[in-house]
GROMACS .gro file of C-alpha atoms in nm:
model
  239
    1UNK     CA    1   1.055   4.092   1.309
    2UNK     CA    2   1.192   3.927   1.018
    3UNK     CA    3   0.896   3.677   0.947
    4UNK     CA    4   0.694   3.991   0.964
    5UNK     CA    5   0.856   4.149   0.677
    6UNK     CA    6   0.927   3.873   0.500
    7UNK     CA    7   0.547   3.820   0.496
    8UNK     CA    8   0.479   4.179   0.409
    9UNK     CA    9   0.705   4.170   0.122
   10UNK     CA   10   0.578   3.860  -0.026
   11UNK     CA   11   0.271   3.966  -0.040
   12UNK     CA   12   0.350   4.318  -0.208
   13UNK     CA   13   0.514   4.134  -0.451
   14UNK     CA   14   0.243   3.880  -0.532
   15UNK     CA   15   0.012   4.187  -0.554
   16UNK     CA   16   0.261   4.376  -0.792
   17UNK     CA   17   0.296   4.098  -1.018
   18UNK     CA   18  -0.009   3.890  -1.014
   19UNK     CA   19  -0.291   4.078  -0.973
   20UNK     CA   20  -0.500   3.786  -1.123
   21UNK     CA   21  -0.370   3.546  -0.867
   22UNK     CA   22  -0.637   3.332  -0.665
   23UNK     CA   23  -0.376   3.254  -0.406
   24UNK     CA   24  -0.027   3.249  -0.298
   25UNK     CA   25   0.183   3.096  -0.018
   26UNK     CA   26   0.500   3.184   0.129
   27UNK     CA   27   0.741   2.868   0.266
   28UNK     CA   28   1.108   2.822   0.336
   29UNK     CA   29   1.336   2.888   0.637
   30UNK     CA   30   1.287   3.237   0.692
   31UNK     CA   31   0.904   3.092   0.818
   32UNK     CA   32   1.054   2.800   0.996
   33UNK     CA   33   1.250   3.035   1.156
   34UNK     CA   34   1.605   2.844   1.042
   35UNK     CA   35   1.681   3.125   0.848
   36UNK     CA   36   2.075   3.214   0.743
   37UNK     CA   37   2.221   3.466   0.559
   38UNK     CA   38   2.143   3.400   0.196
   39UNK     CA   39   1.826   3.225   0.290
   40UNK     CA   40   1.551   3.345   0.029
   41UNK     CA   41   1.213   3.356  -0.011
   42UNK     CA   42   0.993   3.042  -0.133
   43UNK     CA   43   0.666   3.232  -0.290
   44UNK     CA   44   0.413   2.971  -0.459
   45UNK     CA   45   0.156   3.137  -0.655
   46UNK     CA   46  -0.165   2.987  -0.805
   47UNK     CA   47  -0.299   3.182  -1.136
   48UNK     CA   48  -0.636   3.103  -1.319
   49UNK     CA   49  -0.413   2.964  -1.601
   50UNK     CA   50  -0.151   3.103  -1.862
   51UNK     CA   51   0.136   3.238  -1.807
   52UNK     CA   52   0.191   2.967  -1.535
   53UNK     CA   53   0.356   2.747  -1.529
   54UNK     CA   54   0.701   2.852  -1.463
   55UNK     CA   55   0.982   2.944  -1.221
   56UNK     CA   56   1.164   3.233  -1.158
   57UNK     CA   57   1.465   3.347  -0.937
   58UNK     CA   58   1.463   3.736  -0.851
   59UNK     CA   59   1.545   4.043  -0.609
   60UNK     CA   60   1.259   4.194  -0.466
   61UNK     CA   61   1.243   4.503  -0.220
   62UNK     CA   62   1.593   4.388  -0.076
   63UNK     CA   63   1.478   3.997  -0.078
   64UNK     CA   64   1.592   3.706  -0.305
   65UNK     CA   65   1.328   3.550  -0.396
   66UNK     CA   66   1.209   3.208  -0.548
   67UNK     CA   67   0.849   3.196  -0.779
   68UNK     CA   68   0.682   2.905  -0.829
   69UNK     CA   69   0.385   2.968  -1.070
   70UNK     CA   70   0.130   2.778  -1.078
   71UNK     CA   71  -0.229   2.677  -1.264
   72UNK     CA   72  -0.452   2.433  -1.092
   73UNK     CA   73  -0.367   2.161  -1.338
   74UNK     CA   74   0.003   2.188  -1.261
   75UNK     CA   75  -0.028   2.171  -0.967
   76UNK     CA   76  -0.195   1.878  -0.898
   77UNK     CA   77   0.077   1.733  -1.168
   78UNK     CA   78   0.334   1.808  -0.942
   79UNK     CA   79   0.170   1.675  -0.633
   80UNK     CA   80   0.133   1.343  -0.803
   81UNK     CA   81   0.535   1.398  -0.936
   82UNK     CA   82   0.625   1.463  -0.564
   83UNK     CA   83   0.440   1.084  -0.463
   84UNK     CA   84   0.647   0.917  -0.776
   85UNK     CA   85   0.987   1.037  -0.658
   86UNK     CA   86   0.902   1.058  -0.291
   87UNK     CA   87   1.006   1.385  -0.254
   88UNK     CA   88   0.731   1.614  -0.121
   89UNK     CA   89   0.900   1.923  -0.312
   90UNK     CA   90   0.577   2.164  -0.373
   91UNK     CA   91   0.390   1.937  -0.116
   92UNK     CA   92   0.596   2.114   0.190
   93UNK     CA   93   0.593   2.451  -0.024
   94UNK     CA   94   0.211   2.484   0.018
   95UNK     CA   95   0.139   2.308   0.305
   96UNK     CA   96   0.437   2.444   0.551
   97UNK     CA   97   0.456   2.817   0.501
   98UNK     CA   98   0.197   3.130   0.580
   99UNK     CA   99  -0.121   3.170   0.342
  100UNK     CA  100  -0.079   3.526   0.155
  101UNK     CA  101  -0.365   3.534  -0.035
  102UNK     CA  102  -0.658   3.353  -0.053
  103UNK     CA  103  -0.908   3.478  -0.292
  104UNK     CA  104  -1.180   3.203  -0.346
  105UNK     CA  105  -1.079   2.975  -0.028
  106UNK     CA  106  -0.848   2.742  -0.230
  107UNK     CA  107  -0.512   2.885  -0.083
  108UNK     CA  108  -0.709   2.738   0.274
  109UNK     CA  109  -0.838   2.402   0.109
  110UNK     CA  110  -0.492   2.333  -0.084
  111UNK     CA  111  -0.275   2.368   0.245
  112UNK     CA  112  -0.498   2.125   0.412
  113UNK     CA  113  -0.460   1.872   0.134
  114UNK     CA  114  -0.072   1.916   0.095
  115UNK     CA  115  -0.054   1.898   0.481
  116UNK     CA  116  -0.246   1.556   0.497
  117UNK     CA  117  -0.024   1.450   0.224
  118UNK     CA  118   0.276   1.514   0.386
  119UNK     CA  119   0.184   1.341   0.727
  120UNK     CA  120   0.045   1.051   0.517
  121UNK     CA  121   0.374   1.009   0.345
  122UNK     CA  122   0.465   0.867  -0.012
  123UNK     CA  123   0.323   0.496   0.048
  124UNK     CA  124   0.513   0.184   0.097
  125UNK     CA  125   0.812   0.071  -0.172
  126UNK     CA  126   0.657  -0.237  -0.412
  127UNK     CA  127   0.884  -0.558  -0.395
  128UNK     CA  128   1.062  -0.476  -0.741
  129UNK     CA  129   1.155  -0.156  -0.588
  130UNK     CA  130   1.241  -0.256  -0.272
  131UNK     CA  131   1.454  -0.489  -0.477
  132UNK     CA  132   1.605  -0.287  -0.686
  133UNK     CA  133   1.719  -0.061  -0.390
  134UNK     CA  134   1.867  -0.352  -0.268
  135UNK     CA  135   2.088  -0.483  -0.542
  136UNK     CA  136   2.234  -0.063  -0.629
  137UNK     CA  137   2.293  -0.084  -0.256
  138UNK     CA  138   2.484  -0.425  -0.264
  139UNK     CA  139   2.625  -0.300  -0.625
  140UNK     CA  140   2.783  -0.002  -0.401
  141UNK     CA  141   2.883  -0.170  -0.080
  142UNK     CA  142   3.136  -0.395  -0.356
  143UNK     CA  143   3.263  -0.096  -0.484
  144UNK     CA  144   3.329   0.099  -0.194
  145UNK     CA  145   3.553  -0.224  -0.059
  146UNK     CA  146   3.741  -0.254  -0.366
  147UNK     CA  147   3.854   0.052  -0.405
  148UNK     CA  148   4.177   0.211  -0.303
  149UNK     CA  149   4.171   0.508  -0.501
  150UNK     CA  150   4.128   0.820  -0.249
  151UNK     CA  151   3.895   1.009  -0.472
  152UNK     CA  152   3.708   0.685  -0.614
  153UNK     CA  153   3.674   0.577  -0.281
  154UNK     CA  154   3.504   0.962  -0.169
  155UNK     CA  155   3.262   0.899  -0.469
  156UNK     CA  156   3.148   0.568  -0.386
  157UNK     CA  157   3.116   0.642  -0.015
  158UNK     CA  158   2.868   0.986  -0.100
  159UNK     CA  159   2.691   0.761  -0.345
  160UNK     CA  160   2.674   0.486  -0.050
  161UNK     CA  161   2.539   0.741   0.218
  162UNK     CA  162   2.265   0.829  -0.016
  163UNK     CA  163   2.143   0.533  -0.144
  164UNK     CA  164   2.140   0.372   0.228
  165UNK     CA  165   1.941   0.681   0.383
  166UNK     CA  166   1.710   0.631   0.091
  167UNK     CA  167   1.644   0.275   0.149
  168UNK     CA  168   1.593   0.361   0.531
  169UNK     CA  169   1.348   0.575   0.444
  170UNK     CA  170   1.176   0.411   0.199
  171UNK     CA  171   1.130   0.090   0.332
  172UNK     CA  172   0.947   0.243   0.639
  173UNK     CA  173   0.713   0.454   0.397
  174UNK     CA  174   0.856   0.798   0.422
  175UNK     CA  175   0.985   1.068   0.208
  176UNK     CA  176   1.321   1.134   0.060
  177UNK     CA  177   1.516   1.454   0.023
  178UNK     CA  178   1.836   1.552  -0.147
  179UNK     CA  179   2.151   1.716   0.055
  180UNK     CA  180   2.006   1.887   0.360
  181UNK     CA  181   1.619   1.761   0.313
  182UNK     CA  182   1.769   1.460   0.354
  183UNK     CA  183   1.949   1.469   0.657
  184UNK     CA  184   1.641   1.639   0.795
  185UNK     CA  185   1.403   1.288   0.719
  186UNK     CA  186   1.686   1.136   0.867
  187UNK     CA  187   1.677   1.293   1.188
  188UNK     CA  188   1.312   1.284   1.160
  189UNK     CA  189   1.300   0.889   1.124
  190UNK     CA  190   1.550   0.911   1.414
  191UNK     CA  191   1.327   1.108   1.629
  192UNK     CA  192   1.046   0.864   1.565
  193UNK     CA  193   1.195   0.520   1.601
  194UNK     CA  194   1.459   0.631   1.894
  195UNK     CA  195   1.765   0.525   1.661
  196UNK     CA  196   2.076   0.694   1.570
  197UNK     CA  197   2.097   0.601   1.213
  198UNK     CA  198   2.116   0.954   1.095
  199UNK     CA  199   2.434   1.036   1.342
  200UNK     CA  200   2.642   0.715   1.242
  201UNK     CA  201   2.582   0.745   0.845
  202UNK     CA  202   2.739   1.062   0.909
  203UNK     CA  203   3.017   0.947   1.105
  204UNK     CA  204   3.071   0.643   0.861
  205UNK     CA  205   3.080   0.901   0.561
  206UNK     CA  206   3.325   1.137   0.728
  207UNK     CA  207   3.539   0.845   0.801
  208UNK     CA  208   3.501   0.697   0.427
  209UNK     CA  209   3.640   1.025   0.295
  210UNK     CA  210   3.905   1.007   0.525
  211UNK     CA  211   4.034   0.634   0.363
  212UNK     CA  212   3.863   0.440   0.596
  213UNK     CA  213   3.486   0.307   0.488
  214UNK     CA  214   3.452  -0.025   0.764
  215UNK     CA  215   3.234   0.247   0.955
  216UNK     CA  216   2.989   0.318   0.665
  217UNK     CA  217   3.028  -0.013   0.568
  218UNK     CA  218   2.892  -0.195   0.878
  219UNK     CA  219   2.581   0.121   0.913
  220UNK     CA  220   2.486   0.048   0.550
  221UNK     CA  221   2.516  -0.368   0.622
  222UNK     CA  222   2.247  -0.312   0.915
  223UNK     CA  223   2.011  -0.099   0.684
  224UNK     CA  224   2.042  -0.393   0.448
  225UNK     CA  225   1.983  -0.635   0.701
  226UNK     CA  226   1.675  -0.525   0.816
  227UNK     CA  227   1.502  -0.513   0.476
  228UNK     CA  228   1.638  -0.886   0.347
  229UNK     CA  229   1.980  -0.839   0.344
  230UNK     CA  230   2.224  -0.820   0.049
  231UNK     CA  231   2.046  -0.901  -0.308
  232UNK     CA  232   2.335  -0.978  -0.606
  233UNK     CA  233   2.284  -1.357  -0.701
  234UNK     CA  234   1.962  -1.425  -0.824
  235UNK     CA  235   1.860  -1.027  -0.885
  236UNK     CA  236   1.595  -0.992  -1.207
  237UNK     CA  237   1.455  -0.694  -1.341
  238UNK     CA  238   1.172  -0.730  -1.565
  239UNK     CA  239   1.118  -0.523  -1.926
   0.00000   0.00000   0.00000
């Protein structure tokens, strides 16, 4: 079974090259079980200090795989990074995937508290950055019907898509992703609130990059709508 081995070499590698490790976590698709072709291996590893922190990219036993090295220090850094940006990056890496080691019972107690975190969310947006999420958007929405350049247009209509499934998120407290993660939190916020948000964006950006944005436009209008609507006029960003 492929999660089997994918467990089993995981942890000979953590084993093999941190024998000092007090605990280790393996994540990704392969343990989702969404696994393609060139899928890897996501391998978080906590050490007791130096050399971690740092990231590596490697083969191992027939597997690419993907370190992340911790210390205790970085990673509660990181947790508090992945709250800031709203992107629950080593969040989901700790608190998704199979415990491979767990020497002194924080591998347990740090996949609980990455787990909570995750269901709890990033937090609500504060009015400047609601605001400011507002304006780009409007900012973008101008762009995209002025221009008539074909590959103008195809930049301002990715940079539209974005920016809209951002603010949907955002404004109803959840977290962000980039390129597929985000297409997952939109499905997710689709699967919760019964909309369809997720499925037009995509057929308003298909349509954009085909010379016609009215599509995207109107999706991205109704995003806007339901947080206040346009902001241009009037728009003030302090320091």
């Amino acid at each position: 079974m492929q999660v089997d081995d994918a467990v089993t070499t995981a942890r000979a590698l953590v084993a093999e090259r941190f024998p000092d490790a007090r605990a280790a976590w393996l994540a990704g698709s392969v343990v989702a079980g969404n696994a393609t072709a060139t899928s890897d291996l996501d391998v978080t590893v906590l050490l007791p200090g130096p050399p971690a922190p740092f990231r590596e990219s490697l083969q191992y036993d027939g597997w690419p795989v993907e370190l992340f090295v911790h210390s205790r220090e970085t990673v509660a850094h990181w947790i508090a990074k992945d709250l800031e940006r709203r992107r629950p990056t080593l969040v989901r890496l700790i608190s998704s995937g199979v415990v491979l080691l767990d020497l002194d019972g924080t591998g347990t107690a740090l996949a609980e508290e990455c787990d909570a975190i995750l269901s709890a969310g990033p937090g609500p947006l504060s009015t400047a950055e609601l605001d400011a999420m507002r304006y780009g958007l409007t900012d973008l929405l101008d762009d995209l019907a002025d221009s008539a350049e074909p590959v103008t247009t195809a930049a301002v209509a990715v940079a539209t898509w974005e920016a809209a499934a951002r603010l949907l998120l955002a404004a109803d407290g959840r977290w962000w992703g980039t390129a597929k993660w985000l297409v997952r939190e939109l499905r997710a916020y689709d699967a919760v609130h019964g909309t369809s948000y997720a499925l037009r964006l995509h057929a308003g950006l298909a349509a954009a990059l085909d010379r016609d944005a009215v599509l995207l436009a109107v999706v991205v209008e109704e995003i806007l709508d339901g947080v206040g609507g346009r902001l241009w006029a009037g728009y003030r960003a302090e320091g």
